[in-house]
Tab-separated table of C-alpha atoms and ligand atoms in Angstrom:
chain	number	residue	atom	x	y	z
A	1	MET	CA	177.140	61.940	197.818
A	2	VAL	CA	174.529	62.201	195.486
A	3	THR	CA	170.846	64.453	196.258
A	4	THR	CA	167.999	63.942	195.306
A	5	THR	CA	168.685	66.619	192.476
A	6	GLN	CA	171.665	64.399	190.918
A	7	ILE	CA	169.182	61.298	191.005
A	8	MET	CA	166.727	64.117	190.196
A	9	VAL	CA	168.719	65.371	187.211
A	10	PHE	CA	169.621	61.878	186.331
A	11	MET	CA	166.382	60.557	185.958
A	12	MET	CA	165.258	63.926	183.650
A	13	LEU	CA	167.814	63.098	181.421
A	14	ALA	CA	166.844	58.707	180.679
A	15	ALA	CA	163.772	59.928	180.504
A	16	THR	CA	165.158	62.402	176.963
A	17	LEU	CA	167.673	59.312	175.799
A	18	LEU	CA	164.476	56.939	176.582
A	19	ALA	CA	161.989	59.230	173.932
A	20	ASN	CA	164.669	59.764	171.731
A	21	CYS	CA	164.811	55.370	170.722
A	22	GLU	CA	162.089	54.206	171.922
A	23	PRO	CA	158.166	54.715	170.748
A	24	GLN	CA	155.902	57.077	172.267
A	25	VAL	CA	153.725	54.172	173.263
A	26	PRO	CA	154.326	50.896	173.561
A	27	CYS	CA	152.278	49.337	170.794
A	28	TYR	CA	149.786	50.410	168.208
A	29	PHE	CA	146.482	48.239	166.754
A	30	ILE	CA	144.531	48.795	162.575
A	31	PHE	CA	141.512	48.685	162.200
A	32	GLY	CA	140.010	49.678	158.547
A	33	ASP	CA	139.961	49.436	155.034
A	34	SER	CA	142.192	49.851	151.971
A	35	LEU	CA	143.289	53.299	153.454
A	36	MET	CA	144.881	51.298	155.940
A	37	ASP	CA	145.425	47.647	154.644
A	38	ASN	CA	149.614	46.904	154.750
A	39	GLY	CA	148.705	43.239	152.598
A	40	ASN	CA	146.022	41.693	154.236
A	41	ASN	CA	144.039	41.097	151.286
A	42	ASN	CA	146.629	39.558	149.108
A	43	GLN	CA	146.375	35.955	149.436
A	44	LEU	CA	142.627	36.743	149.200
A	45	LEU	CA	140.104	35.933	146.234
A	46	THR	CA	139.143	38.959	145.672
A	47	GLN	CA	138.784	41.909	143.352
A	48	ALA	CA	140.659	44.458	145.595
A	49	LYS	CA	144.247	43.856	145.636
A	50	VAL	CA	147.062	46.171	144.811
A	51	ASN	CA	149.833	44.589	144.902
A	52	PHE	CA	151.077	44.738	141.860
A	53	PRO	CA	152.925	48.000	140.700
A	54	PRO	CA	152.121	50.821	139.350
A	55	TYR	CA	151.526	50.237	143.748
A	56	GLY	CA	154.466	51.119	145.331
A	57	ILE	CA	156.480	52.842	143.014
A	58	ASP	CA	157.591	55.699	146.047
A	59	PHE	CA	157.685	52.914	148.405
A	60	PRO	CA	161.056	51.350	149.580
A	61	ASP	CA	159.634	47.234	149.019
A	62	GLY	CA	157.441	47.737	145.828
A	63	PRO	CA	154.054	46.987	145.757
A	64	THR	CA	153.409	45.892	148.940
A	65	GLY	CA	149.237	45.850	149.199
A	66	ARG	CA	149.190	49.633	150.060
A	67	PHE	CA	146.119	51.025	148.003
A	68	SER	CA	149.069	53.781	147.542
A	69	ASN	CA	151.623	54.880	145.368
A	70	GLY	CA	153.731	55.380	148.510
A	71	ARG	CA	152.953	55.418	152.652
A	72	ASN	CA	149.142	54.820	153.394
A	73	MET	CA	148.399	56.805	157.135
A	74	ALA	CA	148.596	54.249	159.285
A	75	ASP	CA	151.782	53.675	158.048
A	76	VAL	CA	152.381	57.957	158.556
A	77	ILE	CA	150.873	57.611	162.449
A	78	ALA	CA	153.218	54.514	163.321
A	79	GLN	CA	156.611	56.228	162.047
A	80	LEU	CA	155.404	60.289	163.984
A	81	LEU	CA	154.676	57.669	166.868
A	82	GLY	CA	158.732	56.228	167.075
A	83	PHE	CA	157.847	52.969	165.091
A	84	ASN	CA	161.694	52.138	163.785
A	85	LYS	CA	158.961	49.688	161.532
A	86	PHE	CA	155.387	49.442	159.921
A	87	ILE	CA	153.050	47.518	162.106
A	88	PRO	CA	152.661	44.038	160.191
A	89	PRO	CA	150.012	43.057	158.638
A	90	PHE	CA	148.127	40.009	160.154
A	91	ALA	CA	148.446	38.769	157.489
A	92	THR	CA	151.923	37.406	157.758
A	93	ALA	CA	152.776	38.758	161.376
A	94	LYS	CA	154.904	36.018	163.197
A	95	GLY	CA	156.367	34.808	166.158
A	96	MET	CA	156.727	38.345	168.598
A	97	GLU	CA	156.200	41.196	165.181
A	98	VAL	CA	153.173	40.634	167.086
A	99	ILE	CA	153.896	42.427	169.669
A	100	THR	CA	154.009	46.022	168.789
A	101	GLY	CA	151.107	46.219	167.098
A	102	VAL	CA	149.371	44.368	163.828
A	103	ASN	CA	148.107	45.620	161.669
A	104	TYR	CA	144.098	43.773	160.140
A	105	ALA	CA	142.786	46.062	157.792
A	106	SER	CA	141.461	45.325	154.246
A	107	GLY	CA	140.630	46.501	151.406
A	108	SER	CA	136.636	46.969	150.461
A	109	ALA	CA	136.215	46.024	154.219
A	110	GLY	CA	133.309	47.804	156.005
A	111	ILE	CA	131.508	47.658	159.438
A	112	ARG	CA	128.314	44.922	157.515
A	113	ASP	CA	129.951	41.959	156.477
A	114	GLU	CA	127.871	41.334	152.995
A	115	THR	CA	129.736	45.155	152.279
A	116	ALA	CA	131.241	44.168	148.946
A	117	GLU	CA	130.936	40.693	148.561
A	118	HIS	CA	130.062	41.540	145.003
A	119	LEU	CA	133.731	42.322	144.732
A	120	GLY	CA	135.325	38.905	146.730
A	121	ALA	CA	136.915	37.589	149.738
A	122	ARG	CA	137.918	40.762	152.838
A	123	ILE	CA	138.348	41.180	156.475
A	124	SER	CA	135.587	42.464	157.685
A	125	MET	CA	134.810	44.872	161.342
A	126	ASP	CA	133.679	41.211	162.958
A	127	LYS	CA	136.559	39.477	161.385
A	128	GLN	CA	139.340	41.639	162.153
A	129	ILE	CA	137.889	41.383	165.898
A	130	LYS	CA	138.556	37.624	165.852
A	131	ASN	CA	142.342	38.761	164.613
A	132	HIS	CA	142.753	40.634	167.476
A	133	TRP	CA	141.360	38.248	169.930
A	134	ILE	CA	143.940	35.752	167.727
A	135	THR	CA	146.648	37.993	168.066
A	136	ILE	CA	145.817	39.056	172.368
A	137	LEU	CA	146.105	34.054	172.611
A	138	ARG	CA	150.022	35.423	170.723
A	139	LEU	CA	150.075	38.072	172.917
A	140	THR	CA	149.026	36.358	176.358
A	141	TYR	CA	152.098	33.983	175.686
A	142	LEU	CA	154.628	36.423	174.462
A	143	ILE	CA	154.113	38.900	177.315
A	144	GLY	CA	151.612	38.281	179.698
A	145	ARG	CA	152.854	34.878	180.302
A	146	GLY	CA	150.165	33.125	179.990
A	147	SER	CA	148.433	35.687	182.504
A	148	ILE	CA	145.361	37.793	180.107
A	149	ILE	CA	144.731	40.650	183.317
A	150	LYS	CA	148.805	41.318	182.523
A	151	THR	CA	148.446	40.746	178.942
A	152	LYS	CA	145.331	43.481	178.700
A	153	ASP	CA	147.390	45.627	180.852
A	154	TYR	CA	149.484	45.800	177.778
A	155	LEU	CA	146.629	46.427	175.957
A	156	LYS	CA	145.788	49.720	177.093
A	157	ARG	CA	149.158	51.066	177.064
A	158	CYS	CA	148.664	50.530	173.509
A	159	ILE	CA	147.163	53.106	170.396
A	160	TYR	CA	144.030	51.885	168.245
A	161	THR	CA	142.556	53.208	165.527
A	162	VAL	CA	140.001	52.196	163.638
A	163	GLY	CA	138.619	54.067	160.190
A	164	MET	CA	135.390	52.595	159.315
A	165	GLY	CA	132.105	53.090	156.807
A	166	ASN	CA	133.496	53.963	153.506
A	167	ASN	CA	132.615	51.111	151.702
A	168	ASP	CA	129.186	50.085	153.306
A	169	TYR	CA	128.319	53.598	151.103
A	170	ILE	CA	130.786	53.114	148.318
A	171	ASN	CA	130.537	49.185	148.155
A	172	ASN	CA	127.608	48.546	150.006
A	173	TYR	CA	124.460	50.957	150.076
A	174	PHE	CA	125.092	53.895	146.880
A	175	LEU	CA	125.659	49.704	144.459
A	176	PRO	CA	121.669	49.803	144.726
A	177	LYS	CA	122.566	46.586	141.721
A	178	TYR	CA	124.076	44.777	144.851
A	179	TYR	CA	122.694	46.071	147.986
A	180	LYS	CA	119.018	46.508	149.393
A	181	THR	CA	119.647	48.436	151.833
A	182	SER	CA	118.672	52.104	149.885
A	183	SER	CA	116.003	50.151	149.094
A	184	VAL	CA	115.460	48.941	153.098
A	185	TYR	CA	116.969	52.857	155.022
A	186	THR	CA	116.757	56.227	154.389
A	187	PRO	CA	119.764	57.600	155.285
A	188	GLU	CA	119.472	58.820	158.610
A	189	GLN	CA	118.255	55.472	159.115
A	190	TYR	CA	121.251	54.018	157.792
A	191	ALA	CA	123.719	55.932	159.416
A	192	GLU	CA	122.036	54.664	162.417
A	193	ALA	CA	121.926	52.046	161.704
A	194	LEU	CA	125.763	51.918	160.870
A	195	VAL	CA	126.772	53.916	163.338
A	196	GLU	CA	124.779	51.689	165.970
A	197	GLN	CA	126.337	48.332	164.866
A	198	TYR	CA	129.840	50.463	165.098
A	199	SER	CA	129.131	50.913	168.909
A	200	ARG	CA	128.776	47.524	169.540
A	201	GLN	CA	132.249	46.646	167.526
A	202	LEU	CA	134.018	49.031	169.475
A	203	GLN	CA	132.884	47.876	172.770
A	204	ASP	CA	133.844	44.609	171.760
A	205	LEU	CA	137.532	45.438	171.435
A	206	TYR	CA	137.037	47.406	174.141
A	207	LYS	CA	136.266	44.233	176.613
A	208	SER	CA	139.715	42.921	174.445
A	209	GLY	CA	141.956	45.347	176.594
A	210	ALA	CA	141.460	48.667	174.310
A	211	ARG	CA	141.286	51.718	176.005
A	212	MET	CA	143.330	54.706	173.504
A	213	PHE	CA	141.071	54.714	170.575
A	214	GLY	CA	141.131	56.853	167.421
A	215	ILE	CA	137.999	57.148	165.434
A	216	PHE	CA	138.783	57.790	161.451
A	217	ALA	CA	135.755	60.026	159.835
A	218	ALA	CA	134.460	58.185	156.955
A	219	GLY	CA	135.370	60.463	154.006
A	220	TYR	CA	133.614	62.075	151.433
A	221	SER	CA	134.060	59.762	148.391
A	222	GLY	CA	131.370	61.851	146.385
A	223	CYS	CA	134.182	63.256	145.533
A	224	THR	CA	136.556	61.236	144.189
A	225	PRO	CA	136.473	60.654	141.031
A	226	GLY	CA	135.008	57.162	140.974
A	227	ILE	CA	132.239	57.600	142.578
A	228	MET	CA	132.002	60.901	140.367
A	229	THR	CA	132.497	58.488	136.869
A	230	GLU	CA	130.052	56.141	138.831
A	231	PHE	CA	126.618	58.774	138.828
A	232	GLY	CA	128.888	59.621	135.482
A	233	VAL	CA	129.135	63.554	137.222
A	234	ASN	CA	132.385	65.739	137.099
A	235	SER	CA	131.993	67.197	140.208
A	236	CYS	CA	131.061	66.285	143.572
A	237	VAL	CA	128.290	63.925	143.846
A	238	ASP	CA	126.754	65.918	147.000
A	239	GLU	CA	123.611	62.754	147.622
A	240	VAL	CA	127.137	60.970	148.538
A	241	ASN	CA	128.691	63.831	150.606
A	242	SER	CA	125.100	64.292	152.819
A	243	ALA	CA	124.404	60.619	153.809
A	244	VAL	CA	128.763	60.120	155.301
A	245	MET	CA	127.768	63.057	156.713
A	246	LEU	CA	125.278	61.644	158.118
A	247	PHE	CA	127.355	58.682	159.423
A	248	ASN	CA	129.679	61.438	160.576
A	249	SER	CA	127.421	63.222	162.847
A	250	ARG	CA	125.397	60.471	164.519
A	251	LEU	CA	129.792	58.844	165.258
A	252	ASN	CA	130.619	61.618	166.801
A	253	THR	CA	127.644	61.277	169.682
A	254	THR	CA	127.826	58.339	169.754
A	255	LEU	CA	131.606	58.455	170.441
A	256	ASN	CA	130.775	61.276	173.291
A	257	ASP	CA	127.855	58.208	174.748
A	258	LEU	CA	130.753	56.448	174.876
A	259	ASN	CA	134.236	57.919	177.037
A	260	ASN	CA	131.163	58.220	179.240
A	261	LYS	CA	130.088	54.977	179.617
A	262	LEU	CA	132.941	53.408	179.459
A	263	VAL	CA	135.218	53.660	182.755
A	264	ASP	CA	139.237	54.589	181.030
A	265	ALA	CA	138.232	54.858	177.688
A	266	LYS	CA	139.191	57.773	175.539
A	267	PHE	CA	137.410	58.416	172.185
A	268	ILE	CA	138.786	60.936	169.650
A	269	LEU	CA	137.619	60.861	165.880
A	270	LEU	CA	139.532	61.740	163.804
A	271	ASP	CA	138.537	63.969	160.676
A	272	GLY	CA	140.324	64.081	157.822
A	273	SER	CA	139.936	68.337	156.092
A	274	PHE	CA	142.916	70.520	156.367
A	275	GLU	CA	144.022	73.168	154.470
A	276	TYR	CA	145.694	71.912	151.184
A	277	PRO	CA	149.035	73.305	150.277
A	278	SER	CA	148.265	75.610	147.048
A	279	ASP	CA	150.310	73.356	144.989
A	280	LEU	CA	148.298	69.748	145.836
A	281	ASN	CA	146.049	71.864	142.907
A	282	VAL	CA	145.167	67.937	140.644
A	283	THR	CA	141.999	67.295	142.707
A	284	ASP	CA	139.584	65.478	140.123
A	285	THR	CA	141.650	63.290	138.188
A	286	PRO	CA	143.821	60.098	139.331
A	287	CYS	CA	147.506	60.058	139.235
A	288	CYS	CA	147.796	56.697	137.683
A	289	VAL	CA	146.119	54.962	134.215
A	290	VAL	CA	142.894	53.397	135.833
A	291	SER	CA	141.826	49.637	134.722
A	292	SER	CA	138.111	50.043	133.278
A	293	THR	CA	138.131	46.130	133.687
A	294	SER	CA	139.488	44.518	136.780
A	295	GLY	CA	138.878	46.321	140.950
A	296	LYS	CA	137.132	48.754	141.726
A	297	GLY	CA	138.620	52.025	140.168
A	298	GLN	CA	141.977	50.635	140.019
A	299	CYS	CA	145.513	51.028	138.476
A	300	ALA	CA	145.939	49.175	135.548
A	301	PRO	CA	148.716	46.986	136.175
A	302	ASN	CA	151.992	47.816	134.240
A	303	GLN	CA	151.119	51.138	133.213
A	304	VAL	CA	153.442	54.469	133.994
A	305	PRO	CA	151.249	57.072	136.452
A	306	CYS	CA	151.985	60.186	136.516
A	307	SER	CA	155.558	62.484	137.272
A	308	ASN	CA	154.021	65.212	139.268
A	309	ARG	CA	152.306	63.179	142.239
A	310	GLN	CA	153.326	65.647	144.540
A	311	ASN	CA	150.578	67.351	142.628
A	312	TYR	CA	147.963	65.221	143.286
A	313	TYR	CA	145.314	64.494	145.762
A	314	PHE	CA	144.028	60.657	144.151
A	315	TRP	CA	146.631	58.188	143.566
A	316	ASP	CA	143.401	55.739	141.624
A	317	ALA	CA	140.297	56.371	141.061
A	318	PHE	CA	139.745	55.836	145.280
A	319	HIS	CA	142.385	56.095	146.887
A	320	PRO	CA	145.043	59.170	147.944
A	321	THR	CA	148.159	60.178	146.854
A	322	GLU	CA	150.840	58.975	149.849
A	323	ARG	CA	151.306	63.060	150.086
A	324	ILE	CA	147.565	63.201	151.415
A	325	SER	CA	148.848	60.566	153.895
A	326	VAL	CA	151.183	61.994	154.710
A	327	LEU	CA	149.442	65.045	155.109
A	328	SER	CA	146.676	63.698	157.057
A	329	GLY	CA	148.673	61.417	158.995
A	330	THR	CA	150.006	64.575	160.566
A	331	LYS	CA	146.697	65.417	161.673
A	332	ALA	CA	145.593	62.626	163.599
A	333	TYR	CA	148.788	62.532	164.705
A	334	GLU	CA	148.543	66.053	166.979
A	335	THR	CA	144.706	65.546	167.392
A	336	LEU	CA	145.737	62.021	169.759
A	337	SER	CA	148.333	63.577	171.285
A	338	SER	CA	146.937	63.851	174.858
A	339	PHE	CA	147.540	59.962	174.267
A	340	TYR	CA	151.270	60.022	174.273
A	341	THR	CA	152.009	62.809	176.203
A	342	LEU	CA	154.711	62.105	179.653
A	343	GLU	CA	152.250	62.776	181.763
A	344	THR	CA	149.859	60.002	180.652
A	345	ILE	CA	153.189	57.912	179.013
A	346	ALA	CA	153.816	58.177	183.536
A	347	MET	CA	150.230	57.418	183.663
A	348	TYR	CA	150.229	54.308	181.710
A	349	LYS	CA	154.063	52.970	181.924
A	350	ASP	CA	154.442	49.914	184.850
A	351	LYS	CA	156.291	51.786	187.830
A	352	ASP	CA	158.804	49.098	188.533
A	353	THR	CA	159.734	48.550	184.951
A	354	GLY	CA	158.804	50.533	182.535
A	355	TYR	CA	157.078	49.769	179.428
A	356	ILE	CA	156.362	45.041	179.655
A	357	SER	CA	159.178	43.693	180.096
A	358	VAL	CA	159.597	40.794	177.313
A	359	ALA	CA	161.503	38.067	178.646
B	401	NAG	C1	131.583	66.774	167.529
B	401	NAG	O1	130.571	66.611	169.345
B	401	NAG	C2	131.877	67.507	169.855
B	401	NAG	C3	131.223	67.896	171.117
B	401	NAG	O2	129.615	67.976	171.230
B	401	NAG	C4	131.952	69.116	168.748
B	401	NAG	O3	132.670	69.997	170.094
B	401	NAG	C5	132.570	68.663	167.952
B	401	NAG	O4	132.770	70.343	167.183
B	401	NAG	C6	132.140	68.068	166.701
B	401	NAG	N1	132.977	66.897	165.772
B	401	NAG	C7	132.764	67.887	165.099
B	401	NAG	C8	133.589	66.846	163.828
B	401	NAG	O5	131.110	67.314	164.434
B	402	NAG	C1	150.385	72.385	140.105
B	402	NAG	O1	151.297	73.300	140.799
B	402	NAG	C2	152.413	72.758	140.284
B	402	NAG	C3	153.517	73.085	141.005
B	402	NAG	O2	153.213	75.067	141.771
B	402	NAG	C4	151.829	73.362	138.947
B	402	NAG	O3	154.003	73.358	137.901
B	402	NAG	C5	151.404	72.707	138.041
B	402	NAG	O4	150.892	74.042	136.487
B	402	NAG	C6	149.966	73.221	138.767
B	402	NAG	N1	148.891	72.118	137.730
B	402	NAG	C7	147.842	73.415	137.765
B	402	NAG	C8	146.617	72.090	136.829
B	402	NAG	O5	147.396	74.177	138.076
């Protein structure tokens, strides 16, 4: 005869086994800019694309459109969550691939539609949300058996990370040559307008079924080699950093408001700061040879980059090395951990079937 204790021991063993081979959440959706883009810009007419060497020099598939020598932050988070493949870019995701999530991120994209238009095509946050609706339609056929309610039931168990705002500063507000925002808004007003628009976009995602959100704070791009060059200085540009600080602080307040307002939703602010290991000691010079003629602070094609990439903070004039992405991605994963404690997973799991059954 099988005792209750035996059944419980068996169930605990089964749970452990499952935990070892299944990701901690069934799906992960990624919205963002070049810090997360994994190939969505490759087919676009834009200067903001990087599907050529030396990009990808440390990535198994070589240059893929990631703005990095290796993995980006979204890749690192996906790996830590236990996915055995990277989340596919929307531009090329096919068939069943969308079930574990989609990456919509696009280099140069912003909260505002016009952001970075001087560089060419890009997929703004509004367009990324439209693309997500296309995925939801696909999922409704693939796993919802035609039911949007079942599909939303699935989506509420997915993690969403969104990282936006960087380009609304570096490819908009601080480029008065192309954009008039800095003559229309003070930095305070701009932060307020941006966060208001961002908040509406996040609420759109909530309406489409998202519940577990990690929102990246904007980066202090005043310290990037690219901005320092643009401003003709060799130390951090305080004017840029203090504008970004206004944005981050408003964003934090707004996320707290959304947590109070939207039933069952949880928004967590992911801020990128962490202790640098002491051998990460090249903080102001890009590892690759930056092109002076094309793109925006991107590596010149086919030039040999630095070999001691583990010592560098910046891969090109704006983007971090893989090492930085591993550190900040790991921190983001840990900050999000309340979403995938065993209790949370149990709560979000379908009572009868575990993870959604794939027919
Ligand atoms: C965000 O707001 C919370 C609650 O008001 C506060 O405890 C936290 O320190 C803030 N975080 C940042 C990064 O400003
Ligand atoms: C950075 O650290 C590495 C390893 O510890 C060392 O070899 C290198 O000389 C340092 N570089 C600078 C610029 O301090």
